[in-house]
Structures are given as C-alpha cells and as structure tokens.
Amino acid sequence: MPRRLVACHHCDYLHTEDDIPAGNVAVCVRCGAPLYQAQNNSIERSLAFAVTALVLFVIANSFPILGFSMEGRSESNTLMSGVVTFWQEGYPFLAFMVGLTSMAAPLLLIGAYLYVLTPLRFGFEWPGVHHVWRVLAIIRPWSMLDVFLIGLLVALTKLSDFADVVAGPAFYAVCLLIPASLLMSTQLDPRVIWRKLAPVGLHHPTIDDLAADSTWVTCHNCAFVVIGNGETEGVSCPRCGSRLHHRKPRSLSRAWALLLAAMVFYIPANVFPIMTVTLLGRAEADTILTGVGSLIAAGEWPIAIVVFVASIVVPVFKIAVLAWVYLATGFGQTRALRDRTTIYRVTELIGRWSMIDVFMVSILAALVKLGNIATVEPGFGAVAFCAVVILTMLSAMAFDPRLIWDRAGMLQQQGTA
Ligand SMILES: [Zn+2]
Ligand SMILES: [Zn+2]
C-alpha cells in the first residue's frame, strides 16, 4: 500500500508516513521539528487523564490555594481571587489574562478533550466534534497552569519573609493537575483523531498522487496535504473544513507589527512598578528588576534565578530572536535555515514562562489585604509587562516559519521521514 503524505508544519517539507514504535516521535529530515508521535490505545489513555484532570480542576477551584497569617490576622485565597482582585482594583486586562490563562483555558482544554474523545471511545456521535477539535489548537497555548504554579512558588517565597504561609488543598490539586493535563495531550496521537473525524471515503493523498501534480497546500489546522496548488488556495480543507492558504496571509507584516508593539510596551514594563508592598505602614514599590534584587537580598537564590531568567532574560531574548528571524526571512537569507527554524520553535515554547511575575502579583494582591499591616497593590508595570508577553506570543503565532525556507528560495521538497 502506498504510504500517506505528511507535510512538516514548520518548513513544509513533504514526508511519507512510516509505522514507528509507540512512544517514538518522527521528526522532519529538513528542519528537525517533530512531525507526529505514535501511541498505543491513545484515545483511552488520553481520556483517562482528561477525567482525572477534570476532577483535579474542580478540587483546585473549590478550596483555598494559599493561606497566610501575620500579627494575629489571617487570610486565604482561591484560584479565582486574583482575577476578582485585579477586576476590583481597576485592572480589567490583567483580570482577563489571569482568568484566561489560569482558569478558562485549562478548563476549556479539558472540556474539549472530553467532548471529542468520549464519543470516539464509546462509538456514538456528538454534534460539532471536529469544530471543537479545531478550536482546541487555538486554546492550547493559553493554558498556563504550569507557569501559574511557579508564580505561586515565588509568591510563597516572598510571603514567607514576613508571614506564616500554608499551602491549601487547591495547591496540591494544581501540582497534580499539571502532569495530568500534560499526559492528556502527550498520550494522544492526533492522527488517530483526524482519521476518525475525516469524512467517509476521503482519500488520503499518497506519494503516487504527486506524480500527476507535484504541488500541494498543507492545511494549517489539521495538516492534511491537498495536492495541486492552483485550485486549492482559499477553498476549504476536505478533512477539517478550514480555509486553505499556501502560507498564513500577511504573516511577516502582522508578526512585525505585533513585535514592534511589544518593544514599545517593554519600556513602561520595566520603568513602572509591577506592585507596591505596604508593610507595617511603610510602602515600597517593586519593578521587575528590583523584584529580583529583593529576592537576592533575602538570600532566595534559586527563586531569584528563576524570576531573573523568566522575566528579564526570556523577554529580551524572545524579542531579539524574533526580530532576527523576521529580518533574515525578509531579506531572504539563505544561511542557518535549520538553526533559525529551531530557535524560532524554542522561542515560541518558552515565551509563556514570562507570565510568572504577572501570576505572582495576582496571588499576592489577592492574598495580602491587611490594610496598614500588610497590603500588596498591583501597578501599571504589571499591565505593560503582561502586554509584552501576550504581544510576543501573538507575534510568534502570526509568523509562518515556512517563509524562512520559501524566502531563501527553497522550493517545496519531498523525502522520507
Ligand atoms: Zn521541517
Ligand atoms: Zn484541515
């Protein structure tokens, strides 16, 4: 039987699909990006982790996450408290972003997996399953409970300097929820889902189909390879229904616009305080940089290094790398194509970790509300910093890495994985 075609998401190099052992990942021969991962019983496993994750999510949202006491008074907060505090204190953008990344997106992600996998596992039909599966790809990057947990640890470290802190049941639920959600996605082989969701009788292109017409368009959403360039641009993908484009429309100009906006916000993000801490009547404003300084002064080296890397190194590195990738692509540079694709991929993965400081502020502001004894108030720096993280993420998403290869004059190519 002729083998099916798989195009690399990052460089559009065309491969033929191979049977690989379960747990192994096939990578692109040209750029090194992962193509697909094989799993046994992938639907059953992923569904089991999705159910576990849902139970943990409910626990994580029903109990206090942190409690602290100072001068005979005590307070506790839940996952929701940070969102409510930001909203009440006049920071709707931060309330929205923290709500989206620590609650809405993780829940929607779990819900989407359950909605898609349950009917597939038990052999019945639910409406709109392939739309839900399509939306899932959009939600995924915004689910940041793992980053939230680190923000929580930083908040805990800062608090323990002047108060007694205890972790609540929700804290342990979040610690377990992160691996459960991770396994929910990694145990699933998405190829199995698309095969089950494809319209009945849909022909999956093979190497033989390329003999008649050697051009193709890859679906941005489900990675289906549609043979023939001319007639396919702008029509719907026969497998998932998304509109087909040879490349993301106006990719480079959109990516640049978002990156330039991020550069602009980077200045207030570092100049204005991200929070003001009032302790026994004395108020002290913390910027991103002084926040790291105070962790070092308190001797909290490991946490100081984590915050320094996430809040200072990662944003600067990400802005610089994206600018370099966009410039080199715009000028059609032909050197280091593989390195550029890899570094773009890594940058896209690490950018979200900069949200640590935003989460830390949301937790402290919600928890520390003891008037003149101890209060933490968010500052405009946190808004600007959150905007930098979001804008760089959107910029990286707008960029189509396949342009790196196109602009260097590399024509569409094929080979075997
Ligand atoms: Zn590739
Ligand atoms: Zn598709």
Short mmCIF file of C-alpha atoms and ligand atoms in Angstrom, two decimals:
data_model
loop_
_atom_site.label_atom_id
_atom_site.label_comp_id
_atom_site.label_asym_id
_atom_site.label_seq_id
_atom_site.Cartn_x
_atom_site.Cartn_y
_atom_site.Cartn_z
CA MET A 1 0.00 0.00 0.00
CA PRO A 2 1.43 3.41 -0.89
CA ARG A 3 2.34 5.43 2.14
CA ARG A 4 0.45 8.60 3.12
CA LEU A 5 1.93 12.05 2.80
CA VAL A 6 2.76 14.20 5.83
CA ALA A 7 4.00 17.78 5.49
CA CYS A 8 6.22 19.40 8.12
CA HIS A 9 4.35 22.12 9.97
CA HIS A 10 7.49 24.24 10.27
CA CYS A 11 9.08 24.02 6.81
CA ASP A 12 6.50 22.24 4.60
CA TYR A 13 8.97 19.51 3.63
CA LEU A 14 6.90 16.55 2.45
CA HIS A 15 7.43 13.12 4.01
CA THR A 16 5.77 9.75 3.68
CA GLU A 17 4.27 8.44 6.89
CA ASP A 18 6.04 5.46 8.50
CA ASP A 19 4.94 2.97 11.12
CA ILE A 20 7.04 3.90 14.12
CA PRO A 21 7.08 2.15 17.53
CA ALA A 22 4.70 3.51 20.18
CA GLY A 23 6.15 6.37 22.18
CA ASN A 24 8.51 7.39 19.37
CA VAL A 25 8.41 10.71 17.58
CA ALA A 26 9.06 11.13 13.85
CA VAL A 27 10.99 14.31 13.08
CA CYS A 28 11.36 16.36 9.92
CA VAL A 29 14.52 15.46 7.98
CA ARG A 30 14.98 19.04 6.84
CA CYS A 31 14.33 21.23 9.92
CA GLY A 32 14.22 18.73 12.81
CA ALA A 33 10.73 19.71 14.03
CA PRO A 34 8.53 16.87 15.36
CA LEU A 35 6.10 15.52 12.74
CA TYR A 36 3.98 13.02 14.67
CA GLN A 37 4.15 10.75 17.68
CA ALA A 38 2.86 7.19 17.81
CA GLN A 39 0.88 5.93 20.84
CA ASN A 40 -0.92 2.68 21.62
CA ASN A 41 -4.54 2.98 22.86
CA SER A 42 -4.04 6.68 22.64
CA ILE A 43 -7.75 7.62 22.92
CA GLU A 44 -8.30 5.50 26.06
CA ARG A 45 -5.19 6.81 27.80
CA SER A 46 -5.84 10.43 26.95
CA LEU A 47 -9.48 10.13 28.04
CA ALA A 48 -8.43 8.65 31.40
CA PHE A 49 -6.10 11.59 32.03
CA ALA A 50 -8.79 14.06 30.91
CA VAL A 51 -11.23 12.67 33.50
CA THR A 52 -8.51 12.82 36.20
CA ALA A 53 -7.68 16.39 35.18
CA LEU A 54 -11.34 17.43 35.42
CA VAL A 55 -11.65 16.07 38.98
CA LEU A 56 -8.43 17.84 39.99
CA PHE A 57 -9.62 21.06 38.33
CA VAL A 58 -12.82 21.01 40.39
CA ILE A 59 -10.81 20.46 43.61
CA ALA A 60 -8.33 23.19 42.63
CA ASN A 61 -11.19 25.66 42.27
CA SER A 62 -13.20 24.67 45.34
CA PHE A 63 -10.61 25.01 48.10
CA PRO A 64 -8.12 27.67 49.27
CA ILE A 65 -4.79 27.62 47.50
CA LEU A 66 -2.69 29.60 49.98
CA GLY A 67 -3.30 30.88 53.48
CA PHE A 68 -1.17 33.30 55.47
CA SER A 69 -1.23 34.81 58.92
CA MET A 70 0.51 37.83 60.36
CA GLU A 71 0.10 39.84 63.57
CA GLY A 72 -2.76 37.57 64.62
CA ARG A 73 -4.75 38.07 61.43
CA SER A 74 -5.10 35.56 58.66
CA GLU A 75 -6.30 35.43 55.05
CA SER A 76 -6.62 32.76 52.40
CA ASN A 77 -7.25 32.86 48.65
CA THR A 78 -8.53 30.64 45.88
CA LEU A 79 -7.56 30.43 42.19
CA MET A 80 -10.38 32.88 41.42
CA SER A 81 -9.26 35.52 43.97
CA GLY A 82 -6.52 37.00 41.78
CA VAL A 83 -8.96 37.60 38.92
CA VAL A 84 -11.51 39.24 41.26
CA THR A 85 -8.86 41.46 42.90
CA PHE A 86 -7.47 42.68 39.55
CA TRP A 87 -11.02 43.46 38.44
CA GLN A 88 -11.91 45.31 41.65
CA GLU A 89 -8.71 47.34 41.65
CA GLY A 90 -9.30 48.59 38.10
CA TYR A 91 -7.09 46.22 36.06
CA PRO A 92 -9.60 44.51 33.72
CA PHE A 93 -6.89 43.48 31.22
CA LEU A 94 -4.91 41.65 33.93
CA ALA A 95 -8.13 40.13 35.31
CA PHE A 96 -8.96 38.83 31.83
CA MET A 97 -5.48 37.46 31.12
CA VAL A 98 -5.07 35.74 34.51
CA GLY A 99 -8.63 34.36 34.27
CA LEU A 100 -7.99 33.10 30.74
CA THR A 101 -4.60 31.51 31.36
CA SER A 102 -5.07 30.00 34.83
CA MET A 103 -8.75 29.02 34.69
CA ALA A 104 -10.72 29.37 31.44
CA ALA A 105 -8.16 27.92 29.00
CA PRO A 106 -7.20 24.91 31.21
CA LEU A 107 -10.90 24.10 31.73
CA LEU A 108 -11.80 24.56 28.05
CA LEU A 109 -8.88 22.34 27.10
CA ILE A 110 -10.01 19.53 29.42
CA GLY A 111 -13.62 20.01 28.26
CA ALA A 112 -12.60 19.86 24.60
CA TYR A 113 -10.68 16.61 25.10
CA LEU A 114 -13.63 15.04 26.92
CA TYR A 115 -16.08 16.26 24.27
CA VAL A 116 -14.02 14.84 21.40
CA LEU A 117 -12.71 11.63 22.97
CA THR A 118 -15.84 10.33 24.75
CA PRO A 119 -17.94 9.73 21.59
CA LEU A 120 -14.90 8.37 19.71
CA ARG A 121 -14.16 5.90 22.51
CA PHE A 122 -17.72 4.71 23.03
CA GLY A 123 -18.79 4.76 19.40
CA PHE A 124 -21.58 7.33 19.31
CA GLU A 125 -21.92 10.76 17.73
CA TRP A 126 -21.96 14.25 19.16
CA PRO A 127 -22.51 17.38 17.07
CA GLY A 128 -19.62 19.62 16.04
CA VAL A 129 -16.84 17.35 17.29
CA HIS A 130 -14.41 18.38 14.55
CA HIS A 131 -15.08 22.07 15.22
CA VAL A 132 -14.25 21.53 18.90
CA TRP A 133 -11.08 19.67 17.94
CA ARG A 134 -10.13 22.58 15.67
CA VAL A 135 -10.71 25.19 18.39
CA LEU A 136 -8.60 23.14 20.79
CA ALA A 137 -5.45 24.08 18.88
CA ILE A 138 -6.25 27.76 19.45
CA ILE A 139 -6.82 27.33 23.19
CA ARG A 140 -3.76 25.21 23.90
CA PRO A 141 -1.03 27.90 24.08
CA TRP A 142 -3.12 29.98 26.53
CA SER A 143 -3.37 27.27 29.15
CA MET A 144 -0.62 28.18 31.63
CA LEU A 145 -1.22 26.38 34.91
CA ASP A 146 2.40 25.20 34.96
CA VAL A 147 3.59 28.81 34.77
CA PHE A 148 0.99 29.76 37.39
CA LEU A 149 2.44 27.17 39.78
CA ILE A 150 5.89 28.74 39.55
CA GLY A 151 4.28 32.17 40.13
CA LEU A 152 2.66 30.66 43.21
CA LEU A 153 6.02 29.40 44.49
CA VAL A 154 7.56 32.84 44.00
CA ALA A 155 4.64 34.43 45.89
CA LEU A 156 5.06 31.87 48.66
CA THR A 157 8.78 32.68 48.95
CA LYS A 158 8.13 36.42 49.11
CA LEU A 159 5.40 35.99 51.73
CA SER A 160 7.35 33.65 53.96
CA ASP A 161 9.77 36.54 54.65
CA PHE A 162 7.24 38.36 56.79
CA ALA A 163 4.32 36.00 57.49
CA ASP A 164 3.42 32.37 58.16
CA VAL A 165 2.26 30.73 54.94
CA VAL A 166 0.44 27.45 54.44
CA ALA A 167 -0.45 25.71 51.19
CA GLY A 168 -4.14 24.79 50.90
CA PRO A 169 -5.72 21.68 49.28
CA ALA A 170 -6.00 23.52 45.95
CA PHE A 171 -2.22 23.93 45.88
CA TYR A 172 -1.72 20.15 45.86
CA ALA A 173 -4.54 19.72 43.32
CA VAL A 174 -2.78 22.17 40.96
CA CYS A 175 0.52 20.27 41.45
CA LEU A 176 -1.23 17.07 40.25
CA LEU A 177 -3.37 18.78 37.62
CA ILE A 178 -0.31 19.94 35.65
CA PRO A 179 1.08 16.43 34.91
CA ALA A 180 -2.47 15.11 34.35
CA SER A 181 -3.18 17.75 31.66
CA LEU A 182 0.25 17.26 30.13
CA LEU A 183 -0.30 13.49 29.84
CA MET A 184 -3.80 14.11 28.47
CA SER A 185 -2.22 15.84 25.45
CA THR A 186 1.00 13.86 25.07
CA GLN A 187 -0.67 10.43 25.28
CA LEU A 188 -2.87 11.27 22.31
CA ASP A 189 -1.87 10.66 18.71
CA PRO A 190 -3.79 13.40 16.85
CA ARG A 191 -3.54 11.43 13.60
CA VAL A 192 -5.95 8.86 15.10
CA ILE A 193 -8.49 11.60 15.83
CA TRP A 194 -8.35 13.11 12.35
CA ARG A 195 -8.65 9.69 10.75
CA LYS A 196 -11.81 9.06 12.77
CA LEU A 197 -13.22 12.54 12.11
CA ALA A 198 -12.46 12.60 8.36
CA PRO A 199 -15.49 12.41 6.04
CA VAL A 200 -16.31 8.85 5.00
CA GLY A 201 -14.40 7.79 1.89
CA LEU A 202 -11.93 10.73 1.96
CA HIS A 203 -8.83 9.77 0.02
CA HIS A 204 -5.64 10.49 1.94
CA PRO A 205 -3.01 11.60 -0.59
CA THR A 206 -0.07 9.24 -1.10
CA ILE A 207 3.25 9.54 -2.87
CA ASP A 208 1.62 8.27 -6.10
CA ASP A 209 -0.75 11.25 -6.26
CA LEU A 210 2.22 13.58 -6.61
CA ALA A 211 3.10 12.07 -9.98
CA ALA A 212 0.23 13.88 -11.69
CA ASP A 213 0.70 17.23 -9.90
CA SER A 214 3.76 17.92 -7.79
CA THR A 215 2.41 20.96 -5.92
CA TRP A 216 0.44 20.93 -2.69
CA VAL A 217 -1.12 23.01 0.07
CA THR A 218 -0.92 21.88 3.71
CA CYS A 219 -3.93 22.63 5.94
CA HIS A 220 -2.78 24.97 8.77
CA ASN A 221 -5.18 23.31 11.12
CA CYS A 222 -5.20 19.53 10.58
CA ALA A 223 -2.03 19.20 8.43
CA PHE A 224 -3.92 17.41 5.65
CA VAL A 225 -1.98 17.56 2.39
CA VAL A 226 -4.07 18.76 -0.55
CA ILE A 227 -2.46 18.13 -3.94
CA GLY A 228 -2.49 20.91 -6.55
CA ASN A 229 -1.58 24.49 -5.69
CA GLY A 230 -3.61 26.45 -8.22
CA GLU A 231 -7.13 25.25 -7.49
CA THR A 232 -6.72 24.84 -3.73
CA GLU A 233 -5.83 28.34 -2.46
CA GLY A 234 -8.74 29.80 -0.47
CA VAL A 235 -11.02 26.73 -0.68
CA SER A 236 -11.92 24.58 2.35
CA CYS A 237 -9.85 21.67 3.62
CA PRO A 238 -11.67 18.44 2.65
CA ARG A 239 -10.86 16.94 6.07
CA CYS A 240 -11.48 19.67 8.67
CA GLY A 241 -13.22 22.48 6.74
CA SER A 242 -10.63 25.23 7.48
CA ARG A 243 -9.80 27.61 4.66
CA LEU A 244 -6.65 26.58 2.84
CA HIS A 245 -3.78 29.02 2.35
CA HIS A 246 -0.41 28.26 0.88
CA ARG A 247 1.05 30.35 3.76
CA LYS A 248 -0.53 32.33 6.61
CA PRO A 249 -1.87 35.54 4.99
CA ARG A 250 0.25 38.70 5.53
CA SER A 251 2.28 36.71 8.01
CA LEU A 252 5.50 38.75 8.10
CA SER A 253 3.84 42.18 8.32
CA ARG A 254 1.47 41.07 11.09
CA ALA A 255 4.33 39.46 13.00
CA TRP A 256 6.40 42.66 12.73
CA ALA A 257 3.52 44.91 13.83
CA LEU A 258 2.90 42.82 16.96
CA LEU A 259 6.61 42.61 17.75
CA LEU A 260 7.07 46.39 17.44
CA ALA A 261 4.11 46.92 19.78
CA ALA A 262 5.77 44.53 22.27
CA MET A 263 9.02 46.54 22.05
CA VAL A 264 7.10 49.74 22.87
CA PHE A 265 5.42 48.18 25.92
CA TYR A 266 8.72 46.77 27.11
CA ILE A 267 9.81 50.26 28.26
CA PRO A 268 6.93 51.01 30.69
CA ALA A 269 7.02 47.34 31.74
CA ASN A 270 10.46 47.95 33.24
CA VAL A 271 10.07 51.57 34.37
CA PHE A 272 6.77 51.36 36.28
CA PRO A 273 6.32 49.26 39.42
CA ILE A 274 4.59 45.91 38.97
CA MET A 275 3.37 46.11 42.57
CA THR A 276 3.55 48.19 45.73
CA VAL A 277 4.05 46.35 49.00
CA THR A 278 2.96 48.12 52.19
CA LEU A 279 4.40 46.51 55.29
CA LEU A 280 3.69 47.91 58.77
CA GLY A 281 2.89 51.33 57.34
CA ARG A 282 5.92 51.51 55.03
CA ALA A 283 5.22 51.32 51.27
CA GLU A 284 7.78 50.07 48.78
CA ALA A 285 7.30 49.85 45.00
CA ASP A 286 8.83 46.91 43.11
CA THR A 287 9.71 46.97 39.42
CA ILE A 288 10.59 43.77 37.56
CA LEU A 289 14.29 44.37 38.24
CA THR A 290 14.06 45.47 41.89
CA GLY A 291 11.82 42.43 42.50
CA VAL A 292 14.73 40.18 41.51
CA GLY A 293 17.05 42.34 43.65
CA SER A 294 14.92 41.90 46.76
CA LEU A 295 14.86 38.11 46.28
CA ILE A 296 18.66 38.13 46.12
CA ALA A 297 18.83 40.38 49.20
CA ALA A 298 16.64 37.88 51.05
CA GLY A 299 19.05 35.09 50.06
CA GLU A 300 16.44 33.31 47.91
CA TRP A 301 18.91 32.49 45.14
CA PRO A 302 17.11 29.66 43.30
CA ILE A 303 13.85 31.64 43.05
CA ALA A 304 15.77 34.82 42.15
CA ILE A 305 17.43 33.00 39.24
CA VAL A 306 14.10 31.59 38.01
CA VAL A 307 12.46 35.05 38.11
CA PHE A 308 15.51 36.70 36.52
CA VAL A 309 15.51 34.22 33.63
CA ALA A 310 11.72 34.26 33.11
CA SER A 311 11.14 38.00 33.49
CA ILE A 312 14.32 39.56 32.13
CA VAL A 313 16.30 37.08 30.00
CA VAL A 314 13.35 35.40 28.21
CA PRO A 315 11.51 38.59 27.03
CA VAL A 316 14.71 40.25 25.77
CA PHE A 317 15.87 37.01 24.14
CA LYS A 318 12.47 36.45 22.56
CA ILE A 319 12.19 39.98 21.13
CA ALA A 320 15.77 39.83 19.79
CA VAL A 321 15.39 36.35 18.29
CA LEU A 322 12.06 37.10 16.63
CA ALA A 323 13.43 40.37 15.18
CA TRP A 324 16.43 38.45 13.81
CA VAL A 325 14.25 35.67 12.35
CA TYR A 326 11.88 38.19 10.72
CA LEU A 327 14.74 40.31 9.34
CA ALA A 328 16.66 37.34 7.97
CA THR A 329 13.45 35.96 6.44
CA GLY A 330 12.50 39.34 4.93
CA PHE A 331 15.93 39.65 3.31
CA GLY A 332 15.77 36.05 2.06
CA GLN A 333 18.89 34.97 3.98
CA THR A 334 19.93 31.50 2.88
CA ARG A 335 22.24 30.60 5.78
CA ALA A 336 21.35 28.76 9.02
CA LEU A 337 17.83 27.87 7.89
CA ARG A 338 17.59 24.85 10.15
CA ASP A 339 19.02 26.75 13.14
CA ARG A 340 16.62 29.59 12.54
CA THR A 341 13.64 27.21 12.43
CA THR A 342 14.80 25.50 15.65
CA ILE A 343 15.39 28.74 17.54
CA TYR A 344 12.00 30.07 16.41
CA ARG A 345 10.37 26.88 17.71
CA VAL A 346 12.17 27.11 21.07
CA THR A 347 11.28 30.81 21.40
CA GLU A 348 7.64 30.03 20.76
CA LEU A 349 7.73 27.43 23.55
CA ILE A 350 9.50 29.45 26.26
CA GLY A 351 7.74 32.82 25.83
CA ARG A 352 4.81 31.95 28.10
CA TRP A 353 7.10 31.44 31.11
CA SER A 354 7.47 35.21 31.41
CA MET A 355 3.96 35.29 32.88
CA ILE A 356 5.43 34.17 36.24
CA ASP A 357 5.66 37.74 37.58
CA VAL A 358 2.09 38.58 36.49
CA PHE A 359 0.77 35.49 38.31
CA MET A 360 2.86 36.32 41.38
CA VAL A 361 1.34 39.81 41.56
CA SER A 362 -2.18 38.37 41.13
CA ILE A 363 -1.63 35.96 44.02
CA LEU A 364 -0.03 38.49 46.38
CA ALA A 365 -2.56 41.24 45.63
CA ALA A 366 -5.45 38.86 46.32
CA LEU A 367 -3.97 37.42 49.49
CA VAL A 368 -2.27 40.31 51.26
CA LYS A 369 -5.06 42.70 52.19
CA LEU A 370 -4.45 43.63 55.82
CA GLY A 371 -4.62 47.41 55.46
CA ASN A 372 -1.61 49.14 57.02
CA ILE A 373 -0.17 45.92 58.44
CA ALA A 374 0.44 44.37 55.03
CA THR A 375 -1.05 45.14 51.60
CA VAL A 376 0.06 44.37 48.07
CA GLU A 377 -1.33 46.52 45.26
CA PRO A 378 -0.77 45.83 41.54
CA GLY A 379 0.97 48.51 39.46
CA PHE A 380 0.88 49.62 35.82
CA GLY A 381 4.20 47.86 35.19
CA ALA A 382 2.37 44.52 35.50
CA VAL A 383 -0.13 45.58 32.81
CA ALA A 384 2.63 46.63 30.41
CA PHE A 385 4.66 43.51 31.17
CA CYS A 386 1.67 41.24 30.57
CA ALA A 387 1.10 43.07 27.26
CA VAL A 388 4.72 42.36 26.25
CA VAL A 389 4.28 38.63 26.91
CA ILE A 390 0.95 38.45 25.04
CA LEU A 391 2.15 40.54 22.08
CA THR A 392 5.32 38.49 21.60
CA MET A 393 3.25 35.29 21.78
CA LEU A 394 0.80 36.65 19.18
CA SER A 395 3.69 37.81 17.01
CA ALA A 396 5.30 34.36 17.03
CA MET A 397 1.92 32.80 16.22
CA ALA A 398 1.35 35.21 13.31
CA PHE A 399 4.69 34.30 11.76
CA ASP A 400 4.69 31.39 9.34
CA PRO A 401 8.04 29.58 9.81
CA ARG A 402 7.72 28.06 6.35
CA LEU A 403 8.59 31.51 4.98
CA ILE A 404 12.12 31.01 6.33
CA TRP A 405 12.53 28.32 3.66
CA ASP A 406 10.42 29.95 0.95
CA ARG A 407 12.23 33.26 1.08
CA ALA A 408 15.57 31.52 0.91
CA GLY A 409 14.47 30.17 -2.45
CA MET A 410 13.99 26.59 -1.22
CA LEU A 411 11.24 25.09 -3.31
CA GLN A 412 8.74 22.67 -1.86
CA GLN A 413 10.53 19.38 -1.43
CA GLN A 414 9.81 15.83 -0.51
CA GLY A 415 11.62 12.94 1.10
CA THR A 416 11.03 10.24 3.70
CA ALA A 417 10.79 10.65 7.46
ZN ZN B 1 10.51 20.67 8.68
ZN ZN B 2 -7.68 20.62 7.56
#
